[in-house]
Amino acid sequence: MIVMPIEPSHVKNLQCLPDTTSMFLNWTIIESDIKFYELTVNPFPKRILQQPILALVVSQTNITLVELTTNTSYQIQINAVGRNDIKGPSVTIVCNTSVEVLPPPVKMDLPQFDASSRIVISPDMFSEENGLIEYYGIVVTTNESLLRPTQEIISHTWYDHYYGQEDSYLAMLLPNPFHLNESTNLKAWPVSVGGEDCSHSRATCNGKLKTNTQYRFSIAAFTRYSRQTPKVSFTAFSAAAASADSATLPAPVVAGIIMGFLVTVTAISVWVYWKHLRKRRIEKGNIPQEMSIYSLRNTHRPIPLQSFRQYYETRTANSNNGFFQDF
């Protein structure tokens, strides 16, 4: 009896996910009796007698090729090798690395708030000269000395802040609404921070903010989102006085506060002046009784001697008191 060696089947569902200088490859295969996979990488189109730029042996069904050239086509060939060392049919794919993406330039360096204390994202905040903006983000911090977010912060989540020790985190990651709504000509996009019930989720989440805590906010724009190698720019953080729930007060409210302050100051001034006058009157009233009587009747005309008897009889006609009041 002759046993013929069985050739392994070819790999299936070969996929390539390119980046600017790397490619992620994955595939599947029906048989499990595979020893390893042979992989070769060549520039495309391949020149005659050109040697592969990469020749690898891998044991798993995925691999990341790194240190490739930006915006370049590559031909990748994969063979499965069985445990009997027989090589299966090759599968080939052509994949192109993407064009290098740069962060978008910042045009407006401070976040804006609307009358409802929401953060306003507008298409004028960042330029798209380095590529289309894929996502916008809202970065939150309690760090009063931090001027602008760092790339490390976007890997921190609400959970890391609310239940952990991180003072800054990415609260929201939002698809660019200005590309999705080009037909409606969207001019601004207001968003509220802290409105979601995140429970104990460790994913990016717009969870509630801590009470009695001063927050500041920054807007991020991504031409490519990745926690490891993002292409992102940030505005500066908002001023310490600005917050998602304490924006600039409307003019009528400010006018009312000023008017109330002026009325209070005026009332206090009047009260102090009245107290001062009352004190002076009391001081003037504390004089000797003799001087007081004299002051009350400070006009005493002299009585001629020849008329004294007649004057006395007139004053004593009703009471003797009238006479003694004059003297």
mmCIF file of C-alpha atoms in Angstrom:
data_model
loop_
_atom_site.group_PDB
_atom_site.id
_atom_site.type_symbol
_atom_site.label_atom_id
_atom_site.label_comp_id
_atom_site.label_asym_id
_atom_site.label_seq_id
_atom_site.Cartn_x
_atom_site.Cartn_y
_atom_site.Cartn_z
ATOM 1 C CA MET A 1 0.000 0.000 0.000
ATOM 2 C CA ILE A 2 1.421 3.318 -1.057
ATOM 3 C CA VAL A 3 0.538 6.438 0.984
ATOM 4 C CA MET A 4 0.572 9.598 -1.100
ATOM 5 C CA PRO A 5 1.580 12.796 0.730
ATOM 6 C CA ILE A 6 -1.283 15.280 0.995
ATOM 7 C CA GLU A 7 -0.634 18.803 -0.127
ATOM 8 C CA PRO A 8 -2.055 21.451 2.212
ATOM 9 C CA SER A 9 -4.761 23.644 0.770
ATOM 10 C CA HIS A 10 -4.113 27.288 0.001
ATOM 11 C CA VAL A 11 -4.807 30.046 2.460
ATOM 12 C CA LYS A 12 -8.113 31.888 2.187
ATOM 13 C CA ASN A 13 -9.496 35.348 2.922
ATOM 14 C CA LEU A 14 -6.120 37.048 2.698
ATOM 15 C CA GLN A 15 -6.612 40.665 3.766
ATOM 16 C CA CYS A 16 -4.317 43.667 3.880
ATOM 17 C CA LEU A 17 -4.879 46.713 6.094
ATOM 18 C CA PRO A 18 -2.287 49.314 5.060
ATOM 19 C CA ASP A 19 -0.888 52.272 6.954
ATOM 20 C CA THR A 20 1.664 54.842 5.852
ATOM 21 C CA THR A 21 4.733 52.677 6.565
ATOM 22 C CA SER A 22 3.225 49.337 7.575
ATOM 23 C CA MET A 23 0.684 46.671 6.599
ATOM 24 C CA PHE A 24 -1.343 44.311 8.718
ATOM 25 C CA LEU A 25 -2.013 40.947 7.015
ATOM 26 C CA ASN A 26 -4.366 38.204 8.153
ATOM 27 C CA TRP A 27 -5.807 35.068 6.556
ATOM 28 C CA THR A 28 -7.584 31.790 7.293
ATOM 29 C CA ILE A 29 -7.028 28.122 6.377
ATOM 30 C CA ILE A 30 -9.191 25.034 6.717
ATOM 31 C CA GLU A 31 -6.562 22.508 7.781
ATOM 32 C CA SER A 32 -5.085 22.626 11.247
ATOM 33 C CA ASP A 33 -2.071 20.418 10.412
ATOM 34 C CA ILE A 34 0.073 23.367 9.290
ATOM 35 C CA LYS A 35 3.708 23.695 10.297
ATOM 36 C CA PHE A 36 4.277 27.315 9.238
ATOM 37 C CA TYR A 37 3.644 29.872 6.493
ATOM 38 C CA GLU A 38 6.171 31.249 4.028
ATOM 39 C CA LEU A 39 5.728 34.883 3.124
ATOM 40 C CA THR A 40 7.598 36.939 0.523
ATOM 41 C CA VAL A 41 7.246 40.657 -0.189
ATOM 42 C CA ASN A 42 8.260 42.329 -3.462
ATOM 43 C CA PRO A 43 7.797 45.824 -4.896
ATOM 44 C CA PHE A 44 5.026 46.015 -7.473
ATOM 45 C CA PRO A 45 5.446 45.836 -10.376
ATOM 46 C CA LYS A 46 8.253 43.360 -9.834
ATOM 47 C CA ARG A 47 11.346 43.653 -11.973
ATOM 48 C CA ILE A 48 13.013 40.677 -13.640
ATOM 49 C CA LEU A 49 15.421 38.793 -11.367
ATOM 50 C CA GLN A 50 14.657 41.160 -8.505
ATOM 51 C CA GLN A 51 15.113 39.607 -5.086
ATOM 52 C CA PRO A 52 12.312 39.822 -2.506
ATOM 53 C CA ILE A 53 12.728 42.662 -0.061
ATOM 54 C CA LEU A 54 11.284 40.437 2.691
ATOM 55 C CA ALA A 55 11.198 36.657 3.134
ATOM 56 C CA LEU A 56 9.584 35.497 6.368
ATOM 57 C CA VAL A 57 8.442 32.333 8.084
ATOM 58 C CA VAL A 58 5.521 32.783 10.472
ATOM 59 C CA SER A 59 3.522 30.355 12.576
ATOM 60 C CA GLN A 60 0.327 32.375 13.113
ATOM 61 C CA THR A 61 -2.303 33.539 10.623
ATOM 62 C CA ASN A 62 -1.498 37.256 10.886
ATOM 63 C CA ILE A 63 1.519 39.524 10.762
ATOM 64 C CA THR A 64 2.375 43.224 10.606
ATOM 65 C CA LEU A 65 4.960 44.321 8.040
ATOM 66 C CA VAL A 66 6.817 47.439 9.148
ATOM 67 C CA GLU A 67 9.409 49.920 7.835
ATOM 68 C CA LEU A 68 7.813 50.072 4.399
ATOM 69 C CA THR A 69 7.855 53.050 2.043
ATOM 70 C CA THR A 70 4.958 55.498 2.081
ATOM 71 C CA ASN A 71 2.551 55.417 -0.863
ATOM 72 C CA THR A 72 4.170 52.340 -2.444
ATOM 73 C CA SER A 73 2.661 49.151 -3.894
ATOM 74 C CA TYR A 74 3.831 45.746 -2.670
ATOM 75 C CA GLN A 75 3.120 42.228 -3.858
ATOM 76 C CA ILE A 76 2.707 39.742 -0.990
ATOM 77 C CA GLN A 77 2.781 35.974 -1.561
ATOM 78 C CA ILE A 78 1.884 33.383 1.093
ATOM 79 C CA ASN A 79 2.282 29.583 1.086
ATOM 80 C CA ALA A 80 1.146 27.144 3.751
ATOM 81 C CA VAL A 81 3.654 24.386 4.630
ATOM 82 C CA GLY A 82 2.300 21.202 6.205
ATOM 83 C CA ARG A 83 3.942 19.069 8.874
ATOM 84 C CA ASN A 84 5.071 16.742 6.099
ATOM 85 C CA ASP A 85 7.036 19.735 4.703
ATOM 86 C CA ILE A 86 4.910 19.868 1.562
ATOM 87 C CA LYS A 87 4.203 23.388 0.394
ATOM 88 C CA GLY A 88 0.672 24.321 -0.604
ATOM 89 C CA PRO A 89 -0.389 26.577 -3.468
ATOM 90 C CA SER A 90 0.622 30.208 -3.154
ATOM 91 C CA VAL A 91 -1.816 33.085 -2.748
ATOM 92 C CA THR A 92 -0.841 36.574 -3.902
ATOM 93 C CA ILE A 93 -2.194 40.007 -3.058
ATOM 94 C CA VAL A 94 -1.120 43.523 -4.048
ATOM 95 C CA CYS A 95 -1.367 46.152 -1.338
ATOM 96 C CA ASN A 96 -0.468 49.840 -1.323
ATOM 97 C CA THR A 97 0.802 51.786 1.685
ATOM 98 C CA SER A 98 -1.165 54.950 2.320
ATOM 99 C CA VAL A 99 -0.031 58.533 1.848
ATOM 100 C CA GLU A 100 1.522 60.042 4.948
ATOM 101 C CA VAL A 101 -1.023 61.999 6.942
ATOM 102 C CA LEU A 102 -0.105 65.078 8.964
ATOM 103 C CA PRO A 103 -2.013 66.634 11.857
ATOM 104 C CA PRO A 104 -4.416 69.415 10.837
ATOM 105 C CA PRO A 105 -3.179 72.987 11.471
ATOM 106 C CA VAL A 106 -5.012 74.876 14.223
ATOM 107 C CA LYS A 107 -6.785 78.074 13.120
ATOM 108 C CA MET A 108 -8.776 78.997 16.270
ATOM 109 C CA ASP A 109 -6.809 78.249 19.418
ATOM 110 C CA LEU A 110 -9.522 78.556 22.079
ATOM 111 C CA PRO A 111 -12.809 76.644 22.412
ATOM 112 C CA GLN A 112 -16.043 78.617 22.155
ATOM 113 C CA PHE A 113 -19.224 78.177 24.224
ATOM 114 C CA ASP A 114 -22.818 78.954 23.297
ATOM 115 C CA ALA A 115 -25.519 80.520 25.511
ATOM 116 C CA SER A 116 -26.427 77.056 26.845
ATOM 117 C CA SER A 117 -22.833 76.437 27.994
ATOM 118 C CA ARG A 118 -22.212 73.850 25.269
ATOM 119 C CA ILE A 119 -18.844 73.578 23.524
ATOM 120 C CA VAL A 120 -19.140 74.748 19.914
ATOM 121 C CA ILE A 121 -17.185 72.920 17.194
ATOM 122 C CA SER A 122 -16.958 74.771 13.879
ATOM 123 C CA PRO A 123 -15.264 73.866 10.565
ATOM 124 C CA ASP A 124 -13.130 77.019 10.859
ATOM 125 C CA MET A 125 -11.212 75.778 13.912
ATOM 126 C CA PHE A 126 -8.800 73.527 11.955
ATOM 127 C CA SER A 127 -7.469 73.537 8.401
ATOM 128 C CA GLU A 128 -7.762 70.450 6.180
ATOM 129 C CA GLU A 129 -4.716 71.288 4.072
ATOM 130 C CA ASN A 130 -2.954 68.188 5.496
ATOM 131 C CA GLY A 131 -5.873 65.856 4.840
ATOM 132 C CA LEU A 132 -9.523 65.426 5.660
ATOM 133 C CA ILE A 133 -10.469 65.523 9.323
ATOM 134 C CA GLU A 134 -11.995 62.156 10.244
ATOM 135 C CA TYR A 135 -12.927 62.794 13.869
ATOM 136 C CA TYR A 136 -13.329 65.564 16.392
ATOM 137 C CA GLY A 137 -12.753 64.980 20.088
ATOM 138 C CA ILE A 138 -13.353 66.773 23.383
ATOM 139 C CA VAL A 139 -10.508 66.586 25.907
ATOM 140 C CA VAL A 140 -11.277 67.371 29.561
ATOM 141 C CA THR A 141 -8.821 68.274 32.320
ATOM 142 C CA THR A 142 -8.735 69.408 35.940
ATOM 143 C CA ASN A 143 -5.036 70.296 35.666
ATOM 144 C CA GLU A 144 -4.859 74.082 36.031
ATOM 145 C CA SER A 145 -1.268 74.315 34.731
ATOM 146 C CA LEU A 146 -1.758 72.282 31.526
ATOM 147 C CA LEU A 147 -1.892 74.601 28.513
ATOM 148 C CA ARG A 148 -2.600 72.059 25.756
ATOM 149 C CA PRO A 149 -3.327 68.289 25.638
ATOM 150 C CA THR A 150 -0.669 65.726 24.775
ATOM 151 C CA GLN A 151 -1.147 62.671 22.555
ATOM 152 C CA GLU A 152 -0.858 60.445 25.611
ATOM 153 C CA ILE A 153 -4.075 61.918 27.021
ATOM 154 C CA ILE A 154 -6.279 60.502 24.252
ATOM 155 C CA SER A 155 -5.591 56.992 25.555
ATOM 156 C CA HIS A 156 -7.113 57.971 28.926
ATOM 157 C CA THR A 157 -10.850 57.484 29.409
ATOM 158 C CA TRP A 158 -13.570 58.812 31.697
ATOM 159 C CA TYR A 159 -13.167 55.702 33.865
ATOM 160 C CA ASP A 160 -9.469 56.498 34.387
ATOM 161 C CA HIS A 161 -10.447 59.960 35.622
ATOM 162 C CA TYR A 162 -13.634 59.331 37.606
ATOM 163 C CA TYR A 163 -12.474 56.169 39.353
ATOM 164 C CA GLY A 164 -8.718 56.612 38.953
ATOM 165 C CA GLN A 165 -6.037 59.257 39.280
ATOM 166 C CA GLU A 166 -5.919 60.721 35.755
ATOM 167 C CA ASP A 167 -6.662 64.454 35.642
ATOM 168 C CA SER A 168 -7.137 64.554 31.833
ATOM 169 C CA TYR A 169 -8.981 62.287 29.401
ATOM 170 C CA LEU A 170 -10.728 62.047 26.023
ATOM 171 C CA ALA A 171 -14.430 62.470 26.789
ATOM 172 C CA MET A 172 -15.857 62.312 23.253
ATOM 173 C CA LEU A 173 -14.797 61.010 19.817
ATOM 174 C CA LEU A 174 -17.172 62.198 17.106
ATOM 175 C CA PRO A 175 -17.217 61.548 13.332
ATOM 176 C CA ASN A 176 -16.726 64.762 11.375
ATOM 177 C CA PRO A 177 -20.282 66.136 11.008
ATOM 178 C CA PHE A 178 -19.316 68.724 8.405
ATOM 179 C CA HIS A 179 -18.457 66.020 5.850
ATOM 180 C CA LEU A 180 -21.580 64.011 6.659
ATOM 181 C CA ASN A 181 -23.795 67.081 6.336
ATOM 182 C CA GLU A 182 -22.290 68.903 3.375
ATOM 183 C CA SER A 183 -25.738 69.197 1.800
ATOM 184 C CA THR A 184 -27.110 71.008 4.875
ATOM 185 C CA ASN A 185 -24.121 73.365 5.061
ATOM 186 C CA LEU A 186 -23.655 72.884 8.805
ATOM 187 C CA LYS A 187 -21.865 75.903 10.314
ATOM 188 C CA ALA A 188 -21.440 74.875 13.949
ATOM 189 C CA TRP A 189 -21.926 71.829 16.106
ATOM 190 C CA PRO A 190 -22.635 72.342 19.844
ATOM 191 C CA VAL A 191 -21.904 69.434 22.190
ATOM 192 C CA SER A 192 -22.497 68.949 25.916
ATOM 193 C CA VAL A 193 -19.924 67.329 28.190
ATOM 194 C CA GLY A 194 -20.846 64.962 31.006
ATOM 195 C CA GLY A 195 -24.250 63.829 29.785
ATOM 196 C CA GLU A 196 -23.855 60.042 29.510
ATOM 197 C CA ASP A 197 -24.378 57.270 32.035
ATOM 198 C CA CYS A 198 -21.129 55.345 31.626
ATOM 199 C CA SER A 199 -21.509 53.084 34.673
ATOM 200 C CA HIS A 200 -18.103 51.346 34.845
ATOM 201 C CA SER A 201 -17.305 51.358 31.115
ATOM 202 C CA ARG A 202 -13.604 51.649 30.302
ATOM 203 C CA ALA A 203 -14.247 52.732 26.709
ATOM 204 C CA THR A 204 -14.291 56.346 25.538
ATOM 205 C CA CYS A 205 -17.394 57.740 27.224
ATOM 206 C CA ASN A 206 -18.885 61.170 27.957
ATOM 207 C CA GLY A 207 -19.546 60.440 31.634
ATOM 208 C CA LYS A 208 -20.691 62.812 34.365
ATOM 209 C CA LEU A 209 -18.204 65.273 35.806
ATOM 210 C CA LYS A 210 -17.118 65.379 39.429
ATOM 211 C CA THR A 211 -18.956 67.828 41.665
ATOM 212 C CA ASN A 212 -17.190 70.890 43.093
ATOM 213 C CA THR A 213 -14.405 70.493 40.522
ATOM 214 C CA GLN A 214 -13.146 73.075 38.025
ATOM 215 C CA TYR A 215 -12.857 71.629 34.497
ATOM 216 C CA ARG A 216 -11.260 73.003 31.348
ATOM 217 C CA PHE A 217 -11.802 71.827 27.785
ATOM 218 C CA SER A 218 -9.903 71.422 24.518
ATOM 219 C CA ILE A 219 -11.079 70.411 21.042
ATOM 220 C CA ALA A 220 -9.094 67.773 19.127
ATOM 221 C CA ALA A 221 -9.136 67.133 15.371
ATOM 222 C CA PHE A 222 -7.898 63.833 13.907
ATOM 223 C CA THR A 223 -6.801 63.309 10.317
ATOM 224 C CA ARG A 224 -6.181 59.753 11.532
ATOM 225 C CA TYR A 225 -7.369 58.254 14.799
ATOM 226 C CA SER A 226 -5.161 55.707 16.528
ATOM 227 C CA ARG A 227 -4.287 55.327 20.193
ATOM 228 C CA GLN A 228 -0.700 54.447 19.284
ATOM 229 C CA THR A 229 0.089 56.755 16.338
ATOM 230 C CA PRO A 230 -2.686 59.328 15.951
ATOM 231 C CA LYS A 231 -2.477 62.301 13.634
ATOM 232 C CA VAL A 232 -4.132 64.909 15.801
ATOM 233 C CA SER A 233 -4.015 68.585 16.706
ATOM 234 C CA PHE A 234 -5.455 70.263 19.804
ATOM 235 C CA THR A 235 -6.697 73.707 20.680
ATOM 236 C CA ALA A 236 -5.449 75.211 23.918
ATOM 237 C CA PHE A 237 -7.512 74.465 27.001
ATOM 238 C CA SER A 238 -10.264 76.921 27.838
ATOM 239 C CA ALA A 239 -9.693 79.483 30.579
ATOM 240 C CA ALA A 240 -10.115 78.322 34.156
ATOM 241 C CA ALA A 241 -13.302 80.380 34.536
ATOM 242 C CA ALA A 242 -14.954 78.696 31.525
ATOM 243 C CA SER A 243 -16.691 75.376 31.913
ATOM 244 C CA ALA A 244 -19.341 73.234 30.279
ATOM 245 C CA ASP A 245 -21.900 74.314 32.905
ATOM 246 C CA SER A 246 -20.734 77.864 33.658
ATOM 247 C CA ALA A 247 -20.287 79.765 30.433
ATOM 248 C CA THR A 248 -20.354 83.553 29.959
ATOM 249 C CA LEU A 249 -23.454 85.050 31.575
ATOM 250 C CA PRO A 250 -25.992 86.818 29.306
ATOM 251 C CA ALA A 251 -25.918 90.626 29.256
ATOM 252 C CA PRO A 252 -29.262 91.096 31.142
ATOM 253 C CA VAL A 253 -27.990 88.908 33.977
ATOM 254 C CA VAL A 254 -24.738 90.861 34.195
ATOM 255 C CA ALA A 255 -26.678 94.165 34.185
ATOM 256 C CA GLY A 256 -28.948 92.893 36.957
ATOM 257 C CA ILE A 257 -25.965 91.881 39.089
ATOM 258 C CA ILE A 258 -24.352 95.310 38.645
ATOM 259 C CA MET A 259 -27.615 97.148 39.434
ATOM 260 C CA GLY A 260 -28.151 95.069 42.563
ATOM 261 C CA PHE A 261 -24.627 95.852 43.706
ATOM 262 C CA LEU A 262 -25.131 99.612 43.189
ATOM 263 C CA VAL A 263 -28.461 99.588 45.055
ATOM 264 C CA THR A 264 -26.857 97.754 47.969
ATOM 265 C CA VAL A 265 -23.945 100.202 48.149
ATOM 266 C CA THR A 266 -26.343 103.182 48.017
ATOM 267 C CA ALA A 267 -28.522 101.767 50.798
ATOM 268 C CA ILE A 268 -25.501 101.162 53.023
ATOM 269 C CA SER A 269 -24.227 104.722 52.383
ATOM 270 C CA VAL A 270 -27.614 106.257 53.290
ATOM 271 C CA TRP A 271 -27.800 104.185 56.479
ATOM 272 C CA VAL A 272 -24.288 105.240 57.549
ATOM 273 C CA TYR A 273 -25.080 108.922 56.857
ATOM 274 C CA TRP A 274 -28.328 108.703 58.841
ATOM 275 C CA LYS A 275 -26.504 107.148 61.793
ATOM 276 C CA HIS A 276 -23.954 109.951 61.646
ATOM 277 C CA LEU A 277 -26.632 112.685 61.704
ATOM 278 C CA ARG A 278 -28.500 110.971 64.536
ATOM 279 C CA LYS A 279 -25.315 110.808 66.598
ATOM 280 C CA ARG A 280 -24.662 114.524 66.073
ATOM 281 C CA ARG A 281 -28.215 115.404 67.132
ATOM 282 C CA ILE A 282 -27.871 113.347 70.306
ATOM 283 C CA GLU A 283 -24.572 115.059 71.107
ATOM 284 C CA LYS A 284 -26.176 118.484 70.645
ATOM 285 C CA GLY A 285 -29.066 117.440 72.885
ATOM 286 C CA ASN A 286 -26.806 116.557 75.848
ATOM 287 C CA ILE A 287 -26.406 120.161 77.203
ATOM 288 C CA PRO A 288 -27.146 121.481 80.765
ATOM 289 C CA GLN A 289 -30.839 121.932 81.657
ATOM 290 C CA GLU A 290 -30.364 125.638 82.323
ATOM 291 C CA MET A 291 -28.893 126.101 78.867
ATOM 292 C CA SER A 292 -31.683 124.037 77.392
ATOM 293 C CA ILE A 293 -34.381 126.248 78.968
ATOM 294 C CA TYR A 294 -32.529 129.318 77.865
ATOM 295 C CA SER A 295 -32.156 127.935 74.378
ATOM 296 C CA LEU A 296 -35.860 127.188 74.101
ATOM 297 C CA ARG A 297 -36.735 130.713 75.087
ATOM 298 C CA ASN A 298 -33.831 132.689 73.783
ATOM 299 C CA THR A 299 -35.740 135.955 73.185
ATOM 300 C CA HIS A 300 -36.306 137.880 76.444
ATOM 301 C CA ARG A 301 -37.236 141.514 75.901
ATOM 302 C CA PRO A 302 -36.430 143.843 78.839
ATOM 303 C CA ILE A 303 -39.478 145.073 80.828
ATOM 304 C CA PRO A 304 -39.482 148.759 81.737
ATOM 305 C CA LEU A 305 -39.660 149.329 85.464
ATOM 306 C CA GLN A 306 -42.734 151.536 85.222
ATOM 307 C CA SER A 307 -44.611 148.755 83.370
ATOM 308 C CA PHE A 308 -43.498 145.852 85.599
ATOM 309 C CA ARG A 309 -46.585 145.894 87.866
ATOM 310 C CA GLN A 310 -48.983 145.851 84.887
ATOM 311 C CA TYR A 311 -46.958 143.062 83.185
ATOM 312 C CA TYR A 312 -46.917 140.966 86.370
ATOM 313 C CA GLU A 313 -50.662 141.290 86.893
ATOM 314 C CA THR A 314 -51.267 140.254 83.281
ATOM 315 C CA ARG A 315 -49.027 137.167 83.481
ATOM 316 C CA THR A 316 -50.469 136.074 86.841
ATOM 317 C CA ALA A 317 -54.043 136.429 85.742
ATOM 318 C CA ASN A 318 -54.154 132.749 84.676
ATOM 319 C CA SER A 319 -51.211 131.240 86.483
ATOM 320 C CA ASN A 320 -48.089 132.160 88.340
ATOM 321 C CA ASN A 321 -46.181 129.800 86.102
ATOM 322 C CA GLY A 322 -46.093 132.253 83.238
ATOM 323 C CA PHE A 323 -44.188 134.723 85.344
ATOM 324 C CA PHE A 324 -41.569 132.289 86.511
ATOM 325 C CA GLN A 325 -41.079 130.955 82.987
ATOM 326 C CA ASP A 326 -39.812 134.380 81.999
ATOM 327 C CA PHE A 327 -37.426 134.515 84.930
#
